[in-house]
Each structure stands twice: as structure tokens, then as C-alpha cells.
PDB file of C-alpha atoms in Angstrom:
ATOM      1  CA  UNK A 724       0.000   0.000   0.000  1.00  0.00           C
ATOM      2  CA  UNK A 725       1.485   3.291  -1.093  1.00  0.00           C
ATOM      3  CA  UNK A 726       1.893   6.024   1.548  1.00  0.00           C
ATOM      4  CA  UNK A 727      -0.170   9.136   0.864  1.00  0.00           C
ATOM      5  CA  UNK A 728       1.710  12.217  -0.191  1.00  0.00           C
ATOM      6  CA  UNK A 729       1.722  14.999   2.460  1.00  0.00           C
ATOM      7  CA  UNK A 730      -0.535  17.941   1.747  1.00  0.00           C
ATOM      8  CA  UNK A 731       1.686  20.980   1.211  1.00  0.00           C
ATOM      9  CA  UNK A 732      -1.182  23.320   2.126  1.00  0.00           C
ATOM     10  CA  UNK A 733      -1.830  21.628   5.471  1.00  0.00           C
ATOM     11  CA  UNK A 734      -0.554  23.052   8.782  1.00  0.00           C
ATOM     12  CA  UNK A 735      -0.215  19.583  10.248  1.00  0.00           C
ATOM     13  CA  UNK A 736       3.311  19.206  11.586  1.00  0.00           C
ATOM     14  CA  UNK A 737       5.241  16.040  10.602  1.00  0.00           C
ATOM     15  CA  UNK A 738       6.640  14.170  13.597  1.00  0.00           C
ATOM     16  CA  UNK A 739      10.234  14.866  12.527  1.00  0.00           C
ATOM     17  CA  UNK A 740       9.815  18.615  12.139  1.00  0.00           C
ATOM     18  CA  UNK A 741       9.597  21.235  14.932  1.00  0.00           C
ATOM     19  CA  UNK A 742       8.587  24.806  14.242  1.00  0.00           C
ATOM     20  CA  UNK A 743       9.880  27.465  16.656  1.00  0.00           C
ATOM     21  CA  UNK A 744       8.677  31.054  16.814  1.00  0.00           C
ATOM     22  CA  UNK A 745      10.597  34.057  18.058  1.00  0.00           C
ATOM     23  CA  UNK A 746       9.770  37.710  18.469  1.00  0.00           C
ATOM     24  CA  UNK A 747       8.930  40.419  20.960  1.00  0.00           C
ATOM     25  CA  UNK A 748       5.299  39.352  21.290  1.00  0.00           C
ATOM     26  CA  UNK A 749       6.259  35.741  22.005  1.00  0.00           C
ATOM     27  CA  UNK A 750       8.874  36.844  24.553  1.00  0.00           C
ATOM     28  CA  UNK A 751       6.379  39.145  26.282  1.00  0.00           C
ATOM     29  CA  UNK A 752       3.808  36.361  26.453  1.00  0.00           C
ATOM     30  CA  UNK A 753       6.276  33.896  27.968  1.00  0.00           C
ATOM     31  CA  UNK A 754       7.415  36.555  30.435  1.00  0.00           C
ATOM     32  CA  UNK A 755       3.854  37.276  31.557  1.00  0.00           C
ATOM     33  CA  UNK A 756       3.204  33.554  31.973  1.00  0.00           C
ATOM     34  CA  UNK A 757       6.291  33.202  34.186  1.00  0.00           C
ATOM     35  CA  UNK A 758       5.369  36.289  36.226  1.00  0.00           C
ATOM     36  CA  UNK A 759       1.817  35.025  36.655  1.00  0.00           C
ATOM     37  CA  UNK A 760       3.178  31.788  38.112  1.00  0.00           C
ATOM     38  CA  UNK A 761       5.560  33.676  40.428  1.00  0.00           C
ATOM     39  CA  UNK A 762       2.806  36.050  41.573  1.00  0.00           C
ATOM     40  CA  UNK A 763       0.891  33.048  42.851  1.00  0.00           C
ATOM     41  CA  UNK A 764       3.955  32.204  44.926  1.00  0.00           C
ATOM     42  CA  UNK A 765       3.977  35.799  46.227  1.00  0.00           C
ATOM     43  CA  UNK A 766       0.332  35.409  47.269  1.00  0.00           C
ATOM     44  CA  UNK A 767       1.328  32.267  49.137  1.00  0.00           C
ATOM     45  CA  UNK A 768       4.047  34.200  50.970  1.00  0.00           C
ATOM     46  CA  UNK A 769       1.502  36.890  51.840  1.00  0.00           C
ATOM     47  CA  UNK A 770      -0.947  34.333  53.239  1.00  0.00           C
ATOM     48  CA  UNK A 771       1.837  32.730  55.267  1.00  0.00           C
ATOM     49  CA  UNK A 772       2.694  36.172  56.659  1.00  0.00           C
ATOM     50  CA  UNK A 773      -0.971  36.571  57.607  1.00  0.00           C
ATOM     51  CA  UNK A 774      -0.968  33.285  59.546  1.00  0.00           C
ATOM     52  CA  UNK A 775       2.273  34.113  61.378  1.00  0.00           C
ATOM     53  CA  UNK A 776       0.969  37.583  62.256  1.00  0.00           C
ATOM     54  CA  UNK A 777      -2.331  36.054  63.430  1.00  0.00           C
ATOM     55  CA  UNK A 778      -0.533  33.767  65.891  1.00  0.00           C
ATOM     56  CA  UNK A 779       2.105  36.259  67.042  1.00  0.00           C
ATOM     57  CA  UNK A 780      -0.197  39.264  67.390  1.00  0.00           C
ATOM     58  CA  UNK A 781      -2.816  37.040  69.070  1.00  0.00           C
ATOM     59  CA  UNK A 782      -5.520  38.788  67.060  1.00  0.00           C
ATOM     60  CA  UNK A 783      -7.221  38.062  63.775  1.00  0.00           C
ATOM     61  CA  UNK A 784      -8.232  41.726  63.612  1.00  0.00           C
ATOM     62  CA  UNK A 785      -4.651  43.026  63.825  1.00  0.00           C
ATOM     63  CA  UNK A 786      -3.433  40.331  61.419  1.00  0.00           C
ATOM     64  CA  UNK A 787      -5.967  41.388  58.779  1.00  0.00           C
ATOM     65  CA  UNK A 788      -5.064  45.061  59.273  1.00  0.00           C
ATOM     66  CA  UNK A 789      -1.357  44.316  58.794  1.00  0.00           C
ATOM     67  CA  UNK A 790      -2.236  42.172  55.750  1.00  0.00           C
ATOM     68  CA  UNK A 791      -4.159  45.062  54.169  1.00  0.00           C
ATOM     69  CA  UNK A 792      -1.355  47.535  54.937  1.00  0.00           C
ATOM     70  CA  UNK A 793       1.176  45.364  53.086  1.00  0.00           C
ATOM     71  CA  UNK A 794      -1.099  45.130  50.046  1.00  0.00           C
ATOM     72  CA  UNK A 795      -1.953  48.843  50.110  1.00  0.00           C
ATOM     73  CA  UNK A 796       1.696  49.842  50.409  1.00  0.00           C
ATOM     74  CA  UNK A 797       2.477  48.054  47.136  1.00  0.00           C
ATOM     75  CA  UNK A 798      -0.585  49.474  45.374  1.00  0.00           C
ATOM     76  CA  UNK A 799       0.074  53.041  46.570  1.00  0.00           C
ATOM     77  CA  UNK A 800       3.729  52.803  45.559  1.00  0.00           C
ATOM     78  CA  UNK A 801       2.691  51.593  42.114  1.00  0.00           C
ATOM     79  CA  UNK A 802       0.336  54.573  41.729  1.00  0.00           C
ATOM     80  CA  UNK A 803       2.895  57.064  43.036  1.00  0.00           C
ATOM     81  CA  UNK A 804       5.809  55.831  40.936  1.00  0.00           C
ATOM     82  CA  UNK A 805       3.568  55.520  37.847  1.00  0.00           C
ATOM     83  CA  UNK A 806       5.898  53.424  35.726  1.00  0.00           C
ATOM     84  CA  UNK A 807       4.830  52.966  32.115  1.00  0.00           C
ATOM     85  CA  UNK A 808       6.065  49.376  32.176  1.00  0.00           C
ATOM     86  CA  UNK A 809       7.432  47.563  35.186  1.00  0.00           C
ATOM     87  CA  UNK A 810      10.691  45.724  34.666  1.00  0.00           C
ATOM     88  CA  UNK A 811      11.559  42.303  36.032  1.00  0.00           C
ATOM     89  CA  UNK A 812      13.605  43.787  38.876  1.00  0.00           C
ATOM     90  CA  UNK A 813      10.594  45.747  40.124  1.00  0.00           C
ATOM     91  CA  UNK A 814       8.653  42.532  40.676  1.00  0.00           C
ATOM     92  CA  UNK A 815      11.234  41.539  43.298  1.00  0.00           C
ATOM     93  CA  UNK A 816       9.808  44.326  45.458  1.00  0.00           C
ATOM     94  CA  UNK A 817       6.527  42.430  45.828  1.00  0.00           C
ATOM     95  CA  UNK A 818       8.290  39.321  47.156  1.00  0.00           C
ATOM     96  CA  UNK A 819      10.468  41.355  49.529  1.00  0.00           C
ATOM     97  CA  UNK A 820       7.557  43.386  50.918  1.00  0.00           C
ATOM     98  CA  UNK A 821       5.232  40.389  51.317  1.00  0.00           C
ATOM     99  CA  UNK A 822       7.955  38.192  52.794  1.00  0.00           C
ATOM    100  CA  UNK A 823       9.692  40.619  55.166  1.00  0.00           C
ATOM    101  CA  UNK A 824       7.316  43.550  55.575  1.00  0.00           C
ATOM    102  CA  UNK A 825       5.260  42.039  58.383  1.00  0.00           C
ATOM    103  CA  UNK A 826       8.124  42.149  60.862  1.00  0.00           C
ATOM    104  CA  UNK A 827       7.530  45.813  61.727  1.00  0.00           C
ATOM    105  CA  UNK A 828       3.940  45.104  62.830  1.00  0.00           C
ATOM    106  CA  UNK A 829       5.150  42.447  65.252  1.00  0.00           C
ATOM    107  CA  UNK A 830       7.627  44.895  66.772  1.00  0.00           C
ATOM    108  CA  UNK A 831       5.016  47.623  67.111  1.00  0.00           C
ATOM    109  CA  UNK A 832       2.622  45.229  68.818  1.00  0.00           C
ATOM    110  CA  UNK A 833       5.319  44.077  71.251  1.00  0.00           C
ATOM    111  CA  UNK A 834       6.189  47.707  71.975  1.00  0.00           C
ATOM    112  CA  UNK A 835       2.526  48.504  72.676  1.00  0.00           C
ATOM    113  CA  UNK A 836       2.221  45.597  75.130  1.00  0.00           C
ATOM    114  CA  UNK A 837       5.511  46.476  76.832  1.00  0.00           C
ATOM    115  CA  UNK A 838       4.385  50.055  77.418  1.00  0.00           C
ATOM    116  CA  UNK A 839       1.118  48.817  78.939  1.00  0.00           C
ATOM    117  CA  UNK A 840       3.059  46.566  81.329  1.00  0.00           C
ATOM    118  CA  UNK A 841       5.663  49.185  82.260  1.00  0.00           C
ATOM    119  CA  UNK A 842       3.144  52.034  82.687  1.00  0.00           C
ATOM    120  CA  UNK A 843      -0.231  50.524  83.570  1.00  0.00           C
ATOM    121  CA  UNK A 844      -1.601  53.725  85.158  1.00  0.00           C
ATOM    122  CA  UNK A 845      -0.887  55.964  82.169  1.00  0.00           C
ATOM    123  CA  UNK A 846      -3.859  57.745  80.617  1.00  0.00           C
ATOM    124  CA  UNK A 847      -4.870  56.473  77.136  1.00  0.00           C
ATOM    125  CA  UNK A 848      -3.999  59.785  75.462  1.00  0.00           C
ATOM    126  CA  UNK A 849      -0.575  59.940  77.139  1.00  0.00           C
ATOM    127  CA  UNK A 850       0.012  56.294  76.269  1.00  0.00           C
ATOM    128  CA  UNK A 851      -0.856  56.933  72.615  1.00  0.00           C
ATOM    129  CA  UNK A 852       1.363  60.022  72.438  1.00  0.00           C
ATOM    130  CA  UNK A 853       4.300  58.238  74.020  1.00  0.00           C
ATOM    131  CA  UNK A 854       3.797  55.230  71.792  1.00  0.00           C
ATOM    132  CA  UNK A 855       3.865  57.376  68.646  1.00  0.00           C
ATOM    133  CA  UNK A 856       7.189  58.803  69.761  1.00  0.00           C
ATOM    134  CA  UNK A 857       8.709  55.383  70.411  1.00  0.00           C
ATOM    135  CA  UNK A 858       7.134  53.888  67.290  1.00  0.00           C
ATOM    136  CA  UNK A 859       8.680  56.633  65.156  1.00  0.00           C
ATOM    137  CA  UNK A 860      12.087  55.723  66.560  1.00  0.00           C
ATOM    138  CA  UNK A 861      11.340  52.041  65.973  1.00  0.00           C
ATOM    139  CA  UNK A 862      10.500  52.698  62.311  1.00  0.00           C
ATOM    140  CA  UNK A 863      13.472  55.008  61.771  1.00  0.00           C
ATOM    141  CA  UNK A 864      15.776  52.209  60.494  1.00  0.00           C
ATOM    142  CA  UNK A 865      13.172  51.345  57.840  1.00  0.00           C
ATOM    143  CA  UNK A 866      13.083  54.960  56.657  1.00  0.00           C
ATOM    144  CA  UNK A 867      16.886  55.013  56.492  1.00  0.00           C
ATOM    145  CA  UNK A 868      16.796  51.827  54.444  1.00  0.00           C
ATOM    146  CA  UNK A 869      14.335  53.513  52.074  1.00  0.00           C
ATOM    147  CA  UNK A 870      16.784  56.396  51.666  1.00  0.00           C
ATOM    148  CA  UNK A 871      19.500  53.867  50.783  1.00  0.00           C
ATOM    149  CA  UNK A 872      17.264  52.406  48.082  1.00  0.00           C
ATOM    150  CA  UNK A 873      16.807  55.910  46.656  1.00  0.00           C
ATOM    151  CA  UNK A 874      20.567  55.901  45.990  1.00  0.00           C
ATOM    152  CA  UNK A 875      19.842  53.442  43.172  1.00  0.00           C
ATOM    153  CA  UNK A 876      18.419  56.377  41.209  1.00  0.00           C
ATOM    154  CA  UNK A 877      21.955  57.416  40.241  1.00  0.00           C
ATOM    155  CA  UNK A 878      22.543  54.058  38.546  1.00  0.00           C
ATOM    156  CA  UNK A 879      23.005  53.976  34.791  1.00  0.00           C
ATOM    157  CA  UNK A 880      20.948  50.758  34.585  1.00  0.00           C
ATOM    158  CA  UNK A 881      17.255  51.538  34.196  1.00  0.00           C
ATOM    159  CA  UNK A 882      15.871  48.344  35.846  1.00  0.00           C
ATOM    160  CA  UNK A 883      18.015  49.063  38.895  1.00  0.00           C
ATOM    161  CA  UNK A 884      16.732  52.645  39.085  1.00  0.00           C
ATOM    162  CA  UNK A 885      13.129  51.422  38.851  1.00  0.00           C
ATOM    163  CA  UNK A 886      13.750  48.789  41.520  1.00  0.00           C
ATOM    164  CA  UNK A 887      15.268  51.316  43.932  1.00  0.00           C
ATOM    165  CA  UNK A 888      12.491  53.843  43.382  1.00  0.00           C
ATOM    166  CA  UNK A 889       9.683  51.291  43.732  1.00  0.00           C
ATOM    167  CA  UNK A 890      11.219  49.620  46.776  1.00  0.00           C
ATOM    168  CA  UNK A 891      11.883  52.896  48.601  1.00  0.00           C
ATOM    169  CA  UNK A 892       8.379  54.175  47.869  1.00  0.00           C
ATOM    170  CA  UNK A 893       6.862  50.908  49.151  1.00  0.00           C
ATOM    171  CA  UNK A 894       8.801  51.168  52.392  1.00  0.00           C
ATOM    172  CA  UNK A 895       7.803  54.788  52.968  1.00  0.00           C
ATOM    173  CA  UNK A 896       4.157  53.974  52.258  1.00  0.00           C
ATOM    174  CA  UNK A 897       4.327  51.118  54.747  1.00  0.00           C
ATOM    175  CA  UNK A 898       5.772  53.437  57.413  1.00  0.00           C
ATOM    176  CA  UNK A 899       3.043  56.027  56.884  1.00  0.00           C
ATOM    177  CA  UNK A 900       0.278  53.412  56.876  1.00  0.00           C
ATOM    178  CA  UNK A 901       1.716  51.789  59.999  1.00  0.00           C
ATOM    179  CA  UNK A 902       1.531  55.073  61.911  1.00  0.00           C
ATOM    180  CA  UNK A 903      -1.782  56.213  60.454  1.00  0.00           C
ATOM    181  CA  UNK A 904      -3.659  52.887  60.377  1.00  0.00           C
ATOM    182  CA  UNK A 905      -1.929  50.221  62.483  1.00  0.00           C
ATOM    183  CA  UNK A 906      -1.439  52.299  65.637  1.00  0.00           C
ATOM    184  CA  UNK A 907      -5.145  53.286  65.811  1.00  0.00           C
ATOM    185  CA  UNK A 908      -5.922  49.617  65.109  1.00  0.00           C
ATOM    186  CA  UNK A 909      -3.931  48.658  68.216  1.00  0.00           C
ATOM    187  CA  UNK A 910      -5.979  51.090  70.299  1.00  0.00           C
ATOM    188  CA  UNK A 911      -9.253  49.903  68.740  1.00  0.00           C
ATOM    189  CA  UNK A 912      -8.333  46.292  69.369  1.00  0.00           C
ATOM    190  CA  UNK A 913      -7.501  46.966  73.008  1.00  0.00           C
ATOM    191  CA  UNK A 914     -10.585  49.008  73.858  1.00  0.00           C
ATOM    192  CA  UNK A 915     -13.265  47.548  71.580  1.00  0.00           C
ATOM    193  CA  UNK A 916     -12.378  44.379  69.666  1.00  0.00           C
ATOM    194  CA  UNK A 917     -10.680  42.342  72.411  1.00  0.00           C
ATOM    195  CA  UNK A 918     -13.378  43.005  75.070  1.00  0.00           C
ATOM    196  CA  UNK A 919     -16.129  42.193  72.552  1.00  0.00           C
ATOM    197  CA  UNK A 920     -14.482  38.899  71.535  1.00  0.00           C
ATOM    198  CA  UNK A 921     -13.832  37.879  75.150  1.00  0.00           C
ATOM    199  CA  UNK A 922     -17.336  38.701  76.404  1.00  0.00           C
ATOM    200  CA  UNK A 923     -19.624  37.971  73.448  1.00  0.00           C
ATOM    201  CA  UNK A 924     -17.973  35.175  71.472  1.00  0.00           C
ATOM    202  CA  UNK A 925     -18.055  31.462  72.304  1.00  0.00           C
ATOM    203  CA  UNK A 926     -14.804  30.266  73.920  1.00  0.00           C
ATOM    204  CA  UNK A 927     -13.731  28.208  70.908  1.00  0.00           C
ATOM    205  CA  UNK A 928     -14.328  31.044  68.442  1.00  0.00           C
ATOM    206  CA  UNK A 929     -12.645  33.516  70.802  1.00  0.00           C
ATOM    207  CA  UNK A 930      -9.578  31.251  70.959  1.00  0.00           C
ATOM    208  CA  UNK A 931      -9.450  31.209  67.153  1.00  0.00           C
ATOM    209  CA  UNK A 932      -9.862  34.965  66.750  1.00  0.00           C
ATOM    210  CA  UNK A 933      -7.430  35.714  69.574  1.00  0.00           C
ATOM    211  CA  UNK A 934      -5.051  32.745  69.909  1.00  0.00           C
ATOM    212  CA  UNK A 935      -3.552  32.355  73.387  1.00  0.00           C
ATOM    213  CA  UNK A 936       0.132  33.061  73.793  1.00  0.00           C
ATOM    214  CA  UNK A 937       0.805  29.437  74.750  1.00  0.00           C
ATOM    215  CA  UNK A 938      -0.609  28.152  71.439  1.00  0.00           C
ATOM    216  CA  UNK A 939       2.838  28.028  69.855  1.00  0.00           C
ATOM    217  CA  UNK A 940       5.988  27.474  71.974  1.00  0.00           C
ATOM    218  CA  UNK A 941       8.000  30.369  70.525  1.00  0.00           C
ATOM    219  CA  UNK A 942      10.610  30.367  73.302  1.00  0.00           C
ATOM    220  CA  UNK A 943      11.178  26.622  73.100  1.00  0.00           C
ATOM    221  CA  UNK A 944      11.551  26.721  69.317  1.00  0.00           C
ATOM    222  CA  UNK A 945      13.863  29.740  69.575  1.00  0.00           C
ATOM    223  CA  UNK A 946      16.060  27.961  72.131  1.00  0.00           C
ATOM    224  CA  UNK A 947      16.229  24.830  69.972  1.00  0.00           C
ATOM    225  CA  UNK A 948      17.161  26.841  66.887  1.00  0.00           C
ATOM    226  CA  UNK A 949      19.832  28.750  68.848  1.00  0.00           C
ATOM    227  CA  UNK A 950      21.314  25.449  70.103  1.00  0.00           C
ATOM    228  CA  UNK A 951      21.333  24.005  66.596  1.00  0.00           C
ATOM    229  CA  UNK A 952      23.070  27.096  65.202  1.00  0.00           C
ATOM    230  CA  UNK A 953      25.653  26.967  68.019  1.00  0.00           C
ATOM    231  CA  UNK A 954      26.405  23.296  67.294  1.00  0.00           C
ATOM    232  CA  UNK A 955      26.665  23.986  63.573  1.00  0.00           C
ATOM    233  CA  UNK A 956      29.049  26.859  64.268  1.00  0.00           C
ATOM    234  CA  UNK A 957      31.274  24.601  66.369  1.00  0.00           C
ATOM    235  CA  UNK A 958      31.307  21.967  63.638  1.00  0.00           C
ATOM    236  CA  UNK A 959      32.210  24.548  60.979  1.00  0.00           C
ATOM    237  CA  UNK A 960      34.931  26.117  63.127  1.00  0.00           C
ATOM    238  CA  UNK A 961      36.276  22.672  63.991  1.00  0.00           C
ATOM    239  CA  UNK A 962      36.409  21.753  60.301  1.00  0.00           C
ATOM    240  CA  UNK A 963      38.192  24.993  59.463  1.00  0.00           C
ATOM    241  CA  UNK A 964      40.703  24.350  62.223  1.00  0.00           C
ATOM    242  CA  UNK A 965      41.407  20.824  60.952  1.00  0.00           C
ATOM    243  CA  UNK A 966      41.915  21.904  57.341  1.00  0.00           C
ATOM    244  CA  UNK A 967      43.765  25.083  58.413  1.00  0.00           C
TER     245      UNK A 967
END
């Protein structure tokens, strides 16, 4: 039986032939596909930050507020910078902010609790005023880091300039939102949300919304990690001494 001749007008691809396409449109499409996949990973990092903040802050309310501040800081920075087209380097800002940005909220919450313990008789207005002063000092290193990122504007490489500008703007927006939104949220949680949850909610739901401090053994885990790092350091130093 004779094999049929291939149709020259057909787009069917013979098994031994591969057709590859190149061009700006193809490259842009592949880039957007890769960024879409990575953005899903960034959302995962943001959700993980939400869970950690929920447990550490002992409040679902404060965790959601910190979650919204992180998202708003990126959106506000994007509107302020107003880049015509974001480069690949600028997308790193999203991962950095979502992954590391929640640390400042944990410090502010710990500072708020420490002031309440050290000065229990202080009037609410005096407590809020003093906290703003200490919180400003606490956030000062972040503002200095933002200034360092602004130094990237003198770079001759455009993606690096965009990254520095976007990152610095995100950090400054997060500082402003922390002082304007998160600090009042701490006061609202203390005077309204926490009493309502404790008095009106069922015990199980209250424990979920405001996890007890003993829910996760932070000190035990921290001690174990410190011991492991110390042992690893001894092993490394011992190995260096042997080979030295």
C-alpha cells in the first residue's frame, strides 16, 4: 500500500519537524506567563505572613489590618511611581515586601504591650502620644533603608533605578500606613475588639480569633534553633581548624 503524499497546504506538523517562533510578542507572552506563576507564589508568601501575624499578634483583627497595609503599600507605591512598564527587577519588590514587611507590625505590637506593662496607670492619650514617639524611633531604620534604596536612582541601569524607586516608595508607604492605620488599630483592638471577643464570642471562636500566647511554643523553638546554630558553628569552626 502506497503512503499518501503529504498535503503541502496543510498546517499539520510532521513528527520529525519542529517549528519554533521568536519575536517580541512571544517573549512578552512567555514573560507574563512566568510572572503570573511567580505572583501566585507571592500570594502564598503573603498568606503565610498573615498566619504568622495572626498567631504572634494574638488577634485576627490586627493580622488582617497588617495584611491590608502590606497590600496597600504596594498598590500606593505603584500609583505614586507611575511606571509605564514595570521591569523584572521591580517585581522583586513584591516578594520582599510580602515576605519581610510584616516584621515591623510584630515589633510595634510588642512595643505597645511592653508600654502597657511598664506604665499601667498611664492615661490612654498619654500612652498613645508616648507610643507614637517610640514607634517613630522604631521605624526610623526602615526609613533610612528607604533612603539607601533611593541611591539606586543614580545608577546607569534603568531596571536598577526602577527597583530602587519602587522599593523605597513601598517602604515609605508602609511606614506612613503603619503610623496612620496600624497604631489606631492597636488602640481599637484593646478598647473595643478584644473586650467584645472575650465577652460575646463562644470560647472556641474567641480562641481562634485571639489565639492564646501558649498556642505556639516560641521560646522553646527559639532555644532549639539557637542550640542548633551553636552546634553547627562549632562543627564549621572545627572543620576549618582541621583543614587550616
